[in-house]
Structure formats: structure tokens, C-alpha cells
């Protein structure tokens, strides 16, 4: 007889406009059979860690034809996570496997078309697969090495620099011998950037009345590479400070996600005068590099050459507030929710 | 004894803000010695054709650290032109040479540090060296082949498409087997695009209440390549219609040059969702390709595979009004001023 268990879930109440609130989600309890329907190709997951990522904000809006599927009101939120396979009808996964990839914000998920990676290296914290060893890590890797065309000694600026992606991009840039400056929104984050991640400089954008002046202070000769995570006013200020033949890798624009209409960017003519390449990218185009990425980064983590900071929330109940906190920048480091003990 | 002759000149009265007027320039007569000072490395030019180009608008403003030098109030305007060498102290040029490059808006110019190309092919109209065989031609060539990464069958959109650069980009794209649509600002220009330059479609942006709708009509599947000449609202509409992995070559933004503050562009997040590369460029980085360009284009012109339309104004006196007309789009085709008979 199949075992039925309680399954706590985080449900999106309805599509959101403007700044999302904790009450846009609610907790519910359903029950789930811990067994995959025979011949279904699915897997049954026990979720261990769930990832809070900026791209989840657009999914709370009903956008047709977007690059990500909108969440469905009344259904559990979905996102990246680390999980254990409890049952499998999929030839690629077997009971006991540890995996990371798309799962639900709930205790157990039945995934019918798995988009999951098997976790091979278990001598690093499993939660790292929501961040440095997962989607954000690959994002940093692809964005920096494949999009930025970085060279030793170049001047690199990273916004939202203490987040899951930014902290890693900065460390990659330092490993290559670049001059690296990051911006973030609190003293704690600035301390992290300078004292933990080894950035050359960092500044709190909330304390800068003039972003152009701030950038001129840290980049008197201009910026070769801008790793763009925020958009809006910061992008406009950066455009004024790019060097000739500079590159802007556009990873995201978190400052814009809660606005009904994104802010206007005025200084795009500098793309011409400075011959700047500005390129958007999505990590999904680069997963073929994942094995190469792991091969590079795992030794760096073990040798302490790359460090990583997580902000761990405890329990699925904390997930709605934790996700909302991400959009106001409350987290310090990569935001994770621990759902169940390993 | 050196010969002194009258030298009519077009002088910039003062720096301009907003839309320039004919009265921002005035005609004057000075005199000039038709001889280069010994040992000066200079050349003395008789100007035959002068070129009116969009990039001349920013030069009317006092911008420090721009990619182009501002004009000097009280001095003749400078720009691209075709000229005959009357005297030379420069080893690269001799009396009688025909040249194109930077010269003054006057009958005769003493150029002390020549930035000139010698004209080798004289079996095409000499005025073509202000356009299709000169800076705008090289701009179209470099922008399309080097920046757009074009492929056969792709969907190409060109704004300001009947101008010196746009008309050529469209024909290059057609030669490669692309689907090509252009926008311009009058019925005459639209007729040219469709009936002379062989664009698949063309539309008058002034008659389109919704540019997004217009683009969706001509590009139901989206745009692979946008050759950007105008900026502002058109760019914002294009961003909504780019295909995945599309490219935007930013050549200029003529719709913005007369504004004190450029319009805001709101849809840059589409660079991420569609993984679009947007790249600014300046022709000056590509002049090493000029011989290769001539080798390609001259046979095409002779065989009629590439056509070219000039808007020729007669006489230096017409130059101020002609330049102003460029910024309101009065010209049809490449705007040239004929200064002296060949």
C-alpha cells in the first residue's frame, strides 16, 4: 500500500503587481503519495533546500511569452532546490539520488518531467547546489567568462555584488587579476565584499547621492566590464563611465522588477561613443559547460580560494517572508530556505 | 609670388542647444594663399563636395571628452569632403591628387595634419566618396558585416533607412538573402526604399501611432538584426520585437541629438529575456578594411547590383540650410553639397 504523508506547500494567492507582500502567498497542507505512478517517467522528491532568486519576481506576474513561465495562482511556487529522490520511474534517477534543479515550494514534489542534475560531489555542503554549485554559480561563470570577455588587469564593476551571482563574479575577476568594485545596499554587505570576498572596493549605493560621482571615484579611468544585476539609474550612471570597447553583461535588473513600468535609461548613446557591447544572457544557454564549471570551482572551494556566503532561513514556513526579503535586499549573501534535514 | 584668392567659408556662430537653425551659421569671405608653408607636412585643398552627416549635430555642442571634437565657434565647420590637392608638403599627397576625408566648409582648406584617403577609382562619380565610397559606406559595411553577424534568411530592420548608411545596409542585407524592412519619415523615402533599393517592406514611422504594432506587422516572427540609427521610441519598440539571440548594431541615434536630455529607453530587460547583443561602433575602428570594402563594392556599383541615391545641393551658400534640413529629414538620400565643379 502506498504511503500517504502530509505535504506542506507555499501557494501563490494571485498574480502580483508592484512590490510583492508576504500575504501574496499562503501556506497549506495537502497530502501526497510517496510513490511515482508506474511508467510515468517522473520522480518523487523530498525537498531539502529551496533557493530564493531574483528571477522569481517576474514569475509572480502574468506575463505571456516571457522567458520564464509565470507561477500559477492556487498552485505551489516552483524554483530551484536540492532534493532527495524517494522514488523514480525515470531511468536517469534512482531512489536515494541527491539532485538539484526545478522543484516545488513544498515538502515533497512529484516531478513529471524532471529538469534535474544529479549531485556527484557530496563533500561540499548540499545547500551549495542552490547557489555557488547550481544555477547562480553557472550564471556567474557563463556571464563572466563567456559574455564579459575578461582580460587580466581590467576594471570590473558589479552591482548587487553580495548576492549569489555577484559575489562569485567578483571572485572570478580577482582570480584573473582584475580590479574589482561592487555595489550593494547595506553596511553588512559592503563589509562582506571588502573583507570576505576580497573586492578591491565596495560602496553602498543607498548612501551615494550621485552614482556617477561614486563611479568616477572608484573608476577614474573608467570601467572595462560591468556585470549588470540591477538596471535603472545604476545602468545610466555606468554608461557615463564605460571605457572604450567596454562590455556590459546583462544578467538581470532587480531594481526594475517591482515597477509597473521600468525606468527609462537615457545614456545609451555612450554605447556608440565608447563602442560598448551590451549583451543579455540566460544561464539556460550554457548548461553544457556545467561539468567544466564544476571541475574548475570545486577545487577552488576546497582550497579556500573561493568563498561563499549563504543566508539560511529555517523551515518552509519562513519561505514567503524570505522571498519577499530578497526583493528589499534584506538577505546578506545567497538566500536559501532549509526545508528538511539532510 | 604666392597667389591669394577669395575663400568663402561657413562659420559656426556659437554652440547650439536644441534644434539647430540656419542662423547658427553664417557665410564669410576671407582670403587664402594657395600654397602650403614649406616643411609643414600640410596640403592645400580645393573642396569639390562636402558631406552632411548626422554626427555633425553633436559637434555643434560644446561636449568635452566626446568621441568627436566640437566645432569651434567663429571657425569654419569641418566635415568629410572630396577635394583636389592644389599644393602639398606631405610626402603622401601630390598636386593634382583627388582625395576624400576631413576638410573645411570653405572653398579652399589648408590641412596641416591630413586625415585623407587618395581616390584611386575615378570611373565612378567623385561625390560618391562623401557617401557610398566614403565614411558612410564604410560605416554600413563595418556595421553590417562586422557588428551584426548576419546570416542568410535573417530578418533585418533598419531605421533612417533611406539615409547614406541605411540604404546601403539594406542592400547588403538583400544581397545576403535577408528579409529587409526599413523605416523612414516621408512617402518619397518609402518609395525609394521599396522601389529603388529593393527593401522587402518599408514604413513611414510618422504615420504609425504605435511603433510596436507596426513592427509586429512587418516582423510577426521577430527581428534578428536591428541596424539602429535613431534611438528613443523606435529602439524601445524594437526591443519588444527582437528574436532570441538577436543583434542590435548601434550606429547612431539621430532622433536624440537635438534633445537636451535623451529620451529614456524602458525595455532593456528584453536584452536578457531574448539574449540580445547590442553593440555600439564607430567607423574609425574599421578603416583597415577600406581596401577590402572598395574591392567588394565598386564592381557591385558598376554592375548595378548596388544603387545609390544622393541629394545634391548646389553651392557653398546652400550648405547651412542643407545641414539643418538633414536634422529634420528633408533630404532624400545621401545629402551632399557641391562646392566647385570637378
PDB file of C-alpha atoms in Angstrom, chain A residues 66-325:
ATOM      1  CA  UNK A  66       8.172  35.682 -21.157  1.00  0.00           C
ATOM      2  CA  UNK A  67      11.429  33.760 -20.843  1.00  0.00           C
ATOM      3  CA  UNK A  68      10.133  32.137 -17.674  1.00  0.00           C
ATOM      4  CA  UNK A  69       6.759  30.605 -17.076  1.00  0.00           C
ATOM      5  CA  UNK A  70       4.533  32.529 -14.704  1.00  0.00           C
ATOM      6  CA  UNK A  71       3.582  30.797 -11.461  1.00  0.00           C
ATOM      7  CA  UNK A  72       0.010  29.548 -11.359  1.00  0.00           C
ATOM      8  CA  UNK A  73      -2.231  31.129  -8.707  1.00  0.00           C
ATOM      9  CA  UNK A  74      -3.522  28.488  -6.340  1.00  0.00           C
ATOM     10  CA  UNK A  75      -0.540  26.239  -7.039  1.00  0.00           C
ATOM     11  CA  UNK A  76       2.750  25.829  -5.177  1.00  0.00           C
ATOM     12  CA  UNK A  77       5.529  28.199  -6.155  1.00  0.00           C
ATOM     13  CA  UNK A  78       8.315  26.496  -8.061  1.00  0.00           C
ATOM     14  CA  UNK A  79      12.016  27.194  -8.090  1.00  0.00           C
ATOM     15  CA  UNK A  80      15.480  25.726  -7.849  1.00  0.00           C
ATOM     16  CA  UNK A  81      16.168  23.412  -4.975  1.00  0.00           C
ATOM     17  CA  UNK A  82      18.171  20.492  -3.634  1.00  0.00           C
ATOM     18  CA  UNK A  83      16.244  17.295  -3.047  1.00  0.00           C
ATOM     19  CA  UNK A  84      16.497  13.576  -2.427  1.00  0.00           C
ATOM     20  CA  UNK A  85      14.856  11.113  -4.766  1.00  0.00           C
ATOM     21  CA  UNK A  86      12.369   8.950  -2.822  1.00  0.00           C
ATOM     22  CA  UNK A  87      11.005   7.115  -5.821  1.00  0.00           C
ATOM     23  CA  UNK A  88      11.692   7.165  -9.553  1.00  0.00           C
ATOM     24  CA  UNK A  89      10.176   5.908 -12.762  1.00  0.00           C
ATOM     25  CA  UNK A  90      12.817   7.816 -14.706  1.00  0.00           C
ATOM     26  CA  UNK A  91      15.807   5.811 -15.953  1.00  0.00           C
ATOM     27  CA  UNK A  92      18.185   8.679 -15.149  1.00  0.00           C
ATOM     28  CA  UNK A  93      17.383   8.811 -11.445  1.00  0.00           C
ATOM     29  CA  UNK A  94      17.059   6.207  -8.726  1.00  0.00           C
ATOM     30  CA  UNK A  95      15.888   6.180  -5.136  1.00  0.00           C
ATOM     31  CA  UNK A  96      18.461   7.804  -2.852  1.00  0.00           C
ATOM     32  CA  UNK A  97      19.952  10.098  -5.514  1.00  0.00           C
ATOM     33  CA  UNK A  98      20.626  13.660  -4.476  1.00  0.00           C
ATOM     34  CA  UNK A  99      19.618  16.135  -7.165  1.00  0.00           C
ATOM     35  CA  UNK A 100      19.298  19.849  -7.819  1.00  0.00           C
ATOM     36  CA  UNK A 101      17.050  21.667 -10.236  1.00  0.00           C
ATOM     37  CA  UNK A 102      13.427  22.704 -10.615  1.00  0.00           C
ATOM     38  CA  UNK A 103      11.178  21.624  -7.783  1.00  0.00           C
ATOM     39  CA  UNK A 104       8.203  22.921  -5.807  1.00  0.00           C
ATOM     40  CA  UNK A 105       7.939  25.005  -2.669  1.00  0.00           C
ATOM     41  CA  UNK A 106       6.612  22.123  -0.628  1.00  0.00           C
ATOM     42  CA  UNK A 107       7.898  19.229   1.428  1.00  0.00           C
ATOM     43  CA  UNK A 108       7.550  16.660  -1.333  1.00  0.00           C
ATOM     44  CA  UNK A 109       7.282  17.163  -5.065  1.00  0.00           C
ATOM     45  CA  UNK A 110       6.163  14.826  -7.783  1.00  0.00           C
ATOM     46  CA  UNK A 111       8.122  15.981 -10.815  1.00  0.00           C
ATOM     47  CA  UNK A 112       6.784  14.517 -14.031  1.00  0.00           C
ATOM     48  CA  UNK A 113       9.322  15.966 -16.480  1.00  0.00           C
ATOM     49  CA  UNK A 114      12.473  16.258 -14.410  1.00  0.00           C
ATOM     50  CA  UNK A 115      14.887  19.139 -15.141  1.00  0.00           C
ATOM     51  CA  UNK A 116      17.354  17.920 -12.574  1.00  0.00           C
ATOM     52  CA  UNK A 117      21.093  17.434 -12.227  1.00  0.00           C
ATOM     53  CA  UNK A 118      22.428  14.536 -10.207  1.00  0.00           C
ATOM     54  CA  UNK A 119      24.733  15.714  -7.411  1.00  0.00           C
ATOM     55  CA  UNK A 120      28.070  13.933  -7.708  1.00  0.00           C
ATOM     56  CA  UNK A 121      30.211  15.807  -5.187  1.00  0.00           C
ATOM     57  CA  UNK A 122      28.840  15.473  -1.682  1.00  0.00           C
ATOM     58  CA  UNK A 123      31.952  16.627   0.195  1.00  0.00           C
ATOM     59  CA  UNK A 124      30.709  20.225  -0.004  1.00  0.00           C
ATOM     60  CA  UNK A 125      27.546  21.475   1.729  1.00  0.00           C
ATOM     61  CA  UNK A 126      24.495  20.264  -0.167  1.00  0.00           C
ATOM     62  CA  UNK A 127      22.864  23.698   0.059  1.00  0.00           C
ATOM     63  CA  UNK A 128      25.654  24.998  -2.194  1.00  0.00           C
ATOM     64  CA  UNK A 129      23.772  23.406  -5.094  1.00  0.00           C
ATOM     65  CA  UNK A 130      21.123  26.107  -4.753  1.00  0.00           C
ATOM     66  CA  UNK A 131      23.865  28.696  -5.244  1.00  0.00           C
ATOM     67  CA  UNK A 132      27.553  28.525  -5.994  1.00  0.00           C
ATOM     68  CA  UNK A 133      27.310  24.997  -7.442  1.00  0.00           C
ATOM     69  CA  UNK A 134      23.903  25.472  -9.040  1.00  0.00           C
ATOM     70  CA  UNK A 135      22.079  27.945 -11.232  1.00  0.00           C
ATOM     71  CA  UNK A 136      23.571  31.136  -9.718  1.00  0.00           C
ATOM     72  CA  UNK A 137      27.086  29.689  -9.888  1.00  0.00           C
ATOM     73  CA  UNK A 138      26.654  28.736 -13.529  1.00  0.00           C
ATOM     74  CA  UNK A 139      25.175  32.183 -14.176  1.00  0.00           C
ATOM     75  CA  UNK A 140      28.259  33.861 -12.740  1.00  0.00           C
ATOM     76  CA  UNK A 141      30.570  31.522 -14.636  1.00  0.00           C
ATOM     77  CA  UNK A 142      28.866  31.870 -18.018  1.00  0.00           C
ATOM     78  CA  UNK A 143      28.243  35.576 -17.615  1.00  0.00           C
ATOM     79  CA  UNK A 144      31.792  36.410 -16.648  1.00  0.00           C
ATOM     80  CA  UNK A 145      33.854  34.056 -18.793  1.00  0.00           C
ATOM     81  CA  UNK A 146      31.568  33.690 -21.819  1.00  0.00           C
ATOM     82  CA  UNK A 147      29.917  37.114 -22.059  1.00  0.00           C
ATOM     83  CA  UNK A 148      32.312  39.641 -20.479  1.00  0.00           C
ATOM     84  CA  UNK A 149      35.441  38.588 -22.438  1.00  0.00           C
ATOM     85  CA  UNK A 150      37.557  39.499 -19.403  1.00  0.00           C
ATOM     86  CA  UNK A 151      41.291  40.197 -19.504  1.00  0.00           C
ATOM     87  CA  UNK A 152      43.834  40.406 -16.726  1.00  0.00           C
ATOM     88  CA  UNK A 153      44.119  43.850 -15.195  1.00  0.00           C
ATOM     89  CA  UNK A 154      40.763  45.117 -16.402  1.00  0.00           C
ATOM     90  CA  UNK A 155      38.465  47.240 -14.251  1.00  0.00           C
ATOM     91  CA  UNK A 156      35.306  45.379 -13.282  1.00  0.00           C
ATOM     92  CA  UNK A 157      32.166  46.750 -11.647  1.00  0.00           C
ATOM     93  CA  UNK A 158      29.433  44.502 -10.233  1.00  0.00           C
ATOM     94  CA  UNK A 159      26.066  45.654  -8.907  1.00  0.00           C
ATOM     95  CA  UNK A 160      24.102  43.632  -6.358  1.00  0.00           C
ATOM     96  CA  UNK A 161      27.576  42.348  -5.689  1.00  0.00           C
ATOM     97  CA  UNK A 162      26.990  40.432  -2.486  1.00  0.00           C
ATOM     98  CA  UNK A 163      24.211  38.304  -3.982  1.00  0.00           C
ATOM     99  CA  UNK A 164      24.616  34.723  -5.075  1.00  0.00           C
ATOM    100  CA  UNK A 165      25.875  35.659  -8.541  1.00  0.00           C
ATOM    101  CA  UNK A 166      27.708  38.901  -7.766  1.00  0.00           C
ATOM    102  CA  UNK A 167      29.924  37.539  -5.008  1.00  0.00           C
ATOM    103  CA  UNK A 168      31.163  34.846  -7.345  1.00  0.00           C
ATOM    104  CA  UNK A 169      31.705  37.108 -10.358  1.00  0.00           C
ATOM    105  CA  UNK A 170      33.847  39.357  -8.181  1.00  0.00           C
ATOM    106  CA  UNK A 171      35.963  36.456  -7.019  1.00  0.00           C
ATOM    107  CA  UNK A 172      36.403  35.159 -10.581  1.00  0.00           C
ATOM    108  CA  UNK A 173      37.532  38.624 -11.590  1.00  0.00           C
ATOM    109  CA  UNK A 174      40.005  38.817  -8.709  1.00  0.00           C
ATOM    110  CA  UNK A 175      41.401  35.368  -9.607  1.00  0.00           C
ATOM    111  CA  UNK A 176      42.049  36.737 -13.102  1.00  0.00           C
ATOM    112  CA  UNK A 177      43.903  39.756 -11.709  1.00  0.00           C
ATOM    113  CA  UNK A 178      41.252  42.388 -12.304  1.00  0.00           C
ATOM    114  CA  UNK A 179      40.483  45.484 -10.233  1.00  0.00           C
ATOM    115  CA  UNK A 180      37.040  44.785  -8.787  1.00  0.00           C
ATOM    116  CA  UNK A 181      34.466  47.109  -7.226  1.00  0.00           C
ATOM    117  CA  UNK A 182      30.994  46.115  -6.078  1.00  0.00           C
ATOM    118  CA  UNK A 183      27.887  47.976  -5.028  1.00  0.00           C
ATOM    119  CA  UNK A 184      25.333  46.752  -2.527  1.00  0.00           C
ATOM    120  CA  UNK A 185      22.690  48.188  -0.221  1.00  0.00           C
ATOM    121  CA  UNK A 186      23.901  47.856   3.379  1.00  0.00           C
ATOM    122  CA  UNK A 187      26.980  48.197   5.568  1.00  0.00           C
ATOM    123  CA  UNK A 188      26.989  44.454   6.273  1.00  0.00           C
ATOM    124  CA  UNK A 189      27.101  43.708   2.573  1.00  0.00           C
ATOM    125  CA  UNK A 190      29.877  46.203   1.940  1.00  0.00           C
ATOM    126  CA  UNK A 191      31.895  44.636   4.749  1.00  0.00           C
ATOM    127  CA  UNK A 192      31.386  41.218   3.198  1.00  0.00           C
ATOM    128  CA  UNK A 193      32.530  42.429  -0.208  1.00  0.00           C
ATOM    129  CA  UNK A 194      35.711  44.016   1.103  1.00  0.00           C
ATOM    130  CA  UNK A 195      36.653  41.669   3.910  1.00  0.00           C
ATOM    131  CA  UNK A 196      35.316  38.307   2.873  1.00  0.00           C
ATOM    132  CA  UNK A 197      35.153  38.245  -0.926  1.00  0.00           C
ATOM    133  CA  UNK A 198      38.311  40.279  -1.499  1.00  0.00           C
ATOM    134  CA  UNK A 199      36.835  43.035  -3.658  1.00  0.00           C
ATOM    135  CA  UNK A 200      39.225  45.975  -4.016  1.00  0.00           C
ATOM    136  CA  UNK A 201      36.472  48.429  -3.177  1.00  0.00           C
ATOM    137  CA  UNK A 202      32.749  48.427  -2.457  1.00  0.00           C
ATOM    138  CA  UNK A 203      30.142  51.087  -1.864  1.00  0.00           C
ATOM    139  CA  UNK A 204      26.600  51.369  -0.537  1.00  0.00           C
ATOM    140  CA  UNK A 205      24.540  52.780  -3.406  1.00  0.00           C
ATOM    141  CA  UNK A 206      21.893  53.971  -0.946  1.00  0.00           C
ATOM    142  CA  UNK A 207      24.403  56.371   0.572  1.00  0.00           C
ATOM    143  CA  UNK A 208      25.551  57.846  -2.737  1.00  0.00           C
ATOM    144  CA  UNK A 209      23.560  60.919  -3.766  1.00  0.00           C
ATOM    145  CA  UNK A 210      25.190  60.817  -7.211  1.00  0.00           C
ATOM    146  CA  UNK A 211      26.002  57.403  -8.668  1.00  0.00           C
ATOM    147  CA  UNK A 212      28.002  58.953 -11.497  1.00  0.00           C
ATOM    148  CA  UNK A 213      30.255  60.666  -8.947  1.00  0.00           C
ATOM    149  CA  UNK A 214      30.620  57.453  -6.974  1.00  0.00           C
ATOM    150  CA  UNK A 215      31.684  55.525 -10.067  1.00  0.00           C
ATOM    151  CA  UNK A 216      34.136  58.265 -11.062  1.00  0.00           C
ATOM    152  CA  UNK A 217      35.693  57.998  -7.596  1.00  0.00           C
ATOM    153  CA  UNK A 218      36.266  54.241  -7.897  1.00  0.00           C
ATOM    154  CA  UNK A 219      36.960  54.175 -11.639  1.00  0.00           C
ATOM    155  CA  UNK A 220      38.867  57.360 -12.511  1.00  0.00           C
ATOM    156  CA  UNK A 221      39.988  55.680 -15.756  1.00  0.00           C
ATOM    157  CA  UNK A 222      36.599  54.120 -16.482  1.00  0.00           C
ATOM    158  CA  UNK A 223      35.023  50.668 -16.410  1.00  0.00           C
ATOM    159  CA  UNK A 224      36.034  47.833 -18.740  1.00  0.00           C
ATOM    160  CA  UNK A 225      33.397  45.359 -17.591  1.00  0.00           C
ATOM    161  CA  UNK A 226      30.053  45.951 -15.914  1.00  0.00           C
ATOM    162  CA  UNK A 227      28.210  42.925 -14.613  1.00  0.00           C
ATOM    163  CA  UNK A 228      24.645  44.233 -14.549  1.00  0.00           C
ATOM    164  CA  UNK A 229      22.232  42.908 -11.952  1.00  0.00           C
ATOM    165  CA  UNK A 230      20.090  45.947 -11.155  1.00  0.00           C
ATOM    166  CA  UNK A 231      19.231  48.182 -14.161  1.00  0.00           C
ATOM    167  CA  UNK A 232      17.702  51.651 -13.967  1.00  0.00           C
ATOM    168  CA  UNK A 233      19.694  54.544 -12.510  1.00  0.00           C
ATOM    169  CA  UNK A 234      22.802  52.461 -11.885  1.00  0.00           C
ATOM    170  CA  UNK A 235      22.955  51.416 -15.534  1.00  0.00           C
ATOM    171  CA  UNK A 236      22.554  55.022 -16.629  1.00  0.00           C
ATOM    172  CA  UNK A 237      25.452  56.070 -14.391  1.00  0.00           C
ATOM    173  CA  UNK A 238      27.613  53.184 -15.569  1.00  0.00           C
ATOM    174  CA  UNK A 239      27.072  54.118 -19.227  1.00  0.00           C
ATOM    175  CA  UNK A 240      28.666  57.503 -18.483  1.00  0.00           C
ATOM    176  CA  UNK A 241      31.740  55.743 -17.131  1.00  0.00           C
ATOM    177  CA  UNK A 242      32.466  52.933 -19.571  1.00  0.00           C
ATOM    178  CA  UNK A 243      35.874  52.710 -21.210  1.00  0.00           C
ATOM    179  CA  UNK A 244      36.291  52.388 -24.939  1.00  0.00           C
ATOM    180  CA  UNK A 245      35.459  48.841 -26.057  1.00  0.00           C
ATOM    181  CA  UNK A 246      33.951  48.029 -22.669  1.00  0.00           C
ATOM    182  CA  UNK A 247      31.442  45.240 -22.132  1.00  0.00           C
ATOM    183  CA  UNK A 248      28.216  45.082 -20.170  1.00  0.00           C
ATOM    184  CA  UNK A 249      26.889  41.611 -19.374  1.00  0.00           C
ATOM    185  CA  UNK A 250      23.217  41.978 -18.517  1.00  0.00           C
ATOM    186  CA  UNK A 251      22.311  39.282 -16.048  1.00  0.00           C
ATOM    187  CA  UNK A 252      19.225  40.898 -14.561  1.00  0.00           C
ATOM    188  CA  UNK A 253      17.647  44.172 -13.460  1.00  0.00           C
ATOM    189  CA  UNK A 254      16.303  43.538  -9.974  1.00  0.00           C
ATOM    190  CA  UNK A 255      15.662  47.231  -9.259  1.00  0.00           C
ATOM    191  CA  UNK A 256      13.037  47.188 -12.011  1.00  0.00           C
ATOM    192  CA  UNK A 257      11.078  44.036 -11.291  1.00  0.00           C
ATOM    193  CA  UNK A 258       8.562  45.608  -8.929  1.00  0.00           C
ATOM    194  CA  UNK A 259       7.837  48.623 -11.132  1.00  0.00           C
ATOM    195  CA  UNK A 260       4.785  48.677 -13.344  1.00  0.00           C
ATOM    196  CA  UNK A 261       6.913  50.381 -15.972  1.00  0.00           C
ATOM    197  CA  UNK A 262      10.701  50.104 -15.908  1.00  0.00           C
ATOM    198  CA  UNK A 263      12.655  53.335 -15.515  1.00  0.00           C
ATOM    199  CA  UNK A 264      13.999  54.949 -18.674  1.00  0.00           C
ATOM    200  CA  UNK A 265      17.697  54.658 -19.436  1.00  0.00           C
ATOM    201  CA  UNK A 266      18.984  57.817 -21.067  1.00  0.00           C
ATOM    202  CA  UNK A 267      22.660  57.369 -21.789  1.00  0.00           C
ATOM    203  CA  UNK A 268      22.622  54.635 -24.426  1.00  0.00           C
ATOM    204  CA  UNK A 269      24.384  56.869 -26.957  1.00  0.00           C
ATOM    205  CA  UNK A 270      27.537  56.114 -24.940  1.00  0.00           C
ATOM    206  CA  UNK A 271      27.336  52.613 -26.381  1.00  0.00           C
ATOM    207  CA  UNK A 272      28.326  54.249 -29.664  1.00  0.00           C
ATOM    208  CA  UNK A 273      30.840  56.815 -28.492  1.00  0.00           C
ATOM    209  CA  UNK A 274      32.645  54.230 -26.342  1.00  0.00           C
ATOM    210  CA  UNK A 275      31.982  51.294 -28.691  1.00  0.00           C
ATOM    211  CA  UNK A 276      30.480  49.248 -25.877  1.00  0.00           C
ATOM    212  CA  UNK A 277      28.991  45.794 -26.252  1.00  0.00           C
ATOM    213  CA  UNK A 278      25.971  45.218 -24.019  1.00  0.00           C
ATOM    214  CA  UNK A 279      24.753  41.670 -24.025  1.00  0.00           C
ATOM    215  CA  UNK A 280      21.943  39.942 -22.213  1.00  0.00           C
ATOM    216  CA  UNK A 281      22.246  36.263 -21.379  1.00  0.00           C
ATOM    217  CA  UNK A 282      20.392  33.440 -19.690  1.00  0.00           C
ATOM    218  CA  UNK A 283      22.134  30.646 -17.888  1.00  0.00           C
ATOM    219  CA  UNK A 284      19.982  28.066 -19.689  1.00  0.00           C
ATOM    220  CA  UNK A 285      22.060  28.563 -22.834  1.00  0.00           C
ATOM    221  CA  UNK A 286      25.234  27.494 -21.030  1.00  0.00           C
ATOM    222  CA  UNK A 287      24.463  24.304 -19.084  1.00  0.00           C
ATOM    223  CA  UNK A 288      26.607  22.287 -21.474  1.00  0.00           C
ATOM    224  CA  UNK A 289      29.515  23.938 -19.619  1.00  0.00           C
ATOM    225  CA  UNK A 290      28.354  22.668 -16.229  1.00  0.00           C
ATOM    226  CA  UNK A 291      30.832  19.768 -15.937  1.00  0.00           C
ATOM    227  CA  UNK A 292      33.707  22.104 -16.913  1.00  0.00           C
ATOM    228  CA  UNK A 293      32.462  24.617 -14.355  1.00  0.00           C
ATOM    229  CA  UNK A 294      32.377  22.039 -11.525  1.00  0.00           C
ATOM    230  CA  UNK A 295      35.846  20.865 -12.428  1.00  0.00           C
ATOM    231  CA  UNK A 296      37.106  24.408 -12.028  1.00  0.00           C
ATOM    232  CA  UNK A 297      35.184  25.543  -8.977  1.00  0.00           C
ATOM    233  CA  UNK A 298      35.167  22.582  -6.600  1.00  0.00           C
ATOM    234  CA  UNK A 299      38.960  22.610  -6.070  1.00  0.00           C
ATOM    235  CA  UNK A 300      38.800  26.392  -5.592  1.00  0.00           C
ATOM    236  CA  UNK A 301      36.178  25.962  -2.877  1.00  0.00           C
ATOM    237  CA  UNK A 302      38.117  23.197  -1.143  1.00  0.00           C
ATOM    238  CA  UNK A 303      41.335  25.241  -1.207  1.00  0.00           C
ATOM    239  CA  UNK A 304      39.517  28.296   0.111  1.00  0.00           C
ATOM    240  CA  UNK A 305      40.370  30.331  -2.975  1.00  0.00           C
ATOM    241  CA  UNK A 306      36.708  30.996  -3.498  1.00  0.00           C
ATOM    242  CA  UNK A 307      34.475  31.640  -0.524  1.00  0.00           C
ATOM    243  CA  UNK A 308      30.735  31.668  -0.379  1.00  0.00           C
ATOM    244  CA  UNK A 309      28.202  33.201   1.981  1.00  0.00           C
ATOM    245  CA  UNK A 310      24.681  31.909   2.412  1.00  0.00           C
ATOM    246  CA  UNK A 311      21.772  33.424   4.262  1.00  0.00           C
ATOM    247  CA  UNK A 312      19.901  30.376   5.529  1.00  0.00           C
ATOM    248  CA  UNK A 313      16.273  30.615   6.616  1.00  0.00           C
ATOM    249  CA  UNK A 314      14.869  27.692   8.575  1.00  0.00           C
ATOM    250  CA  UNK A 315      11.678  25.900   7.637  1.00  0.00           C
ATOM    251  CA  UNK A 316       9.225  26.063   4.760  1.00  0.00           C
ATOM    252  CA  UNK A 317       7.025  28.378   6.877  1.00  0.00           C
ATOM    253  CA  UNK A 318       9.700  31.050   6.602  1.00  0.00           C
ATOM    254  CA  UNK A 319       9.806  30.845   2.797  1.00  0.00           C
ATOM    255  CA  UNK A 320       7.231  33.551   1.874  1.00  0.00           C
ATOM    256  CA  UNK A 321       8.807  36.209   4.111  1.00  0.00           C
ATOM    257  CA  UNK A 322      12.262  35.156   2.985  1.00  0.00           C
ATOM    258  CA  UNK A 323      11.410  35.561  -0.686  1.00  0.00           C
ATOM    259  CA  UNK A 324       9.894  38.998  -0.040  1.00  0.00           C
ATOM    260  CA  UNK A 325      13.057  39.953   1.855  1.00  0.00           C
TER     261      UNK A 325
END
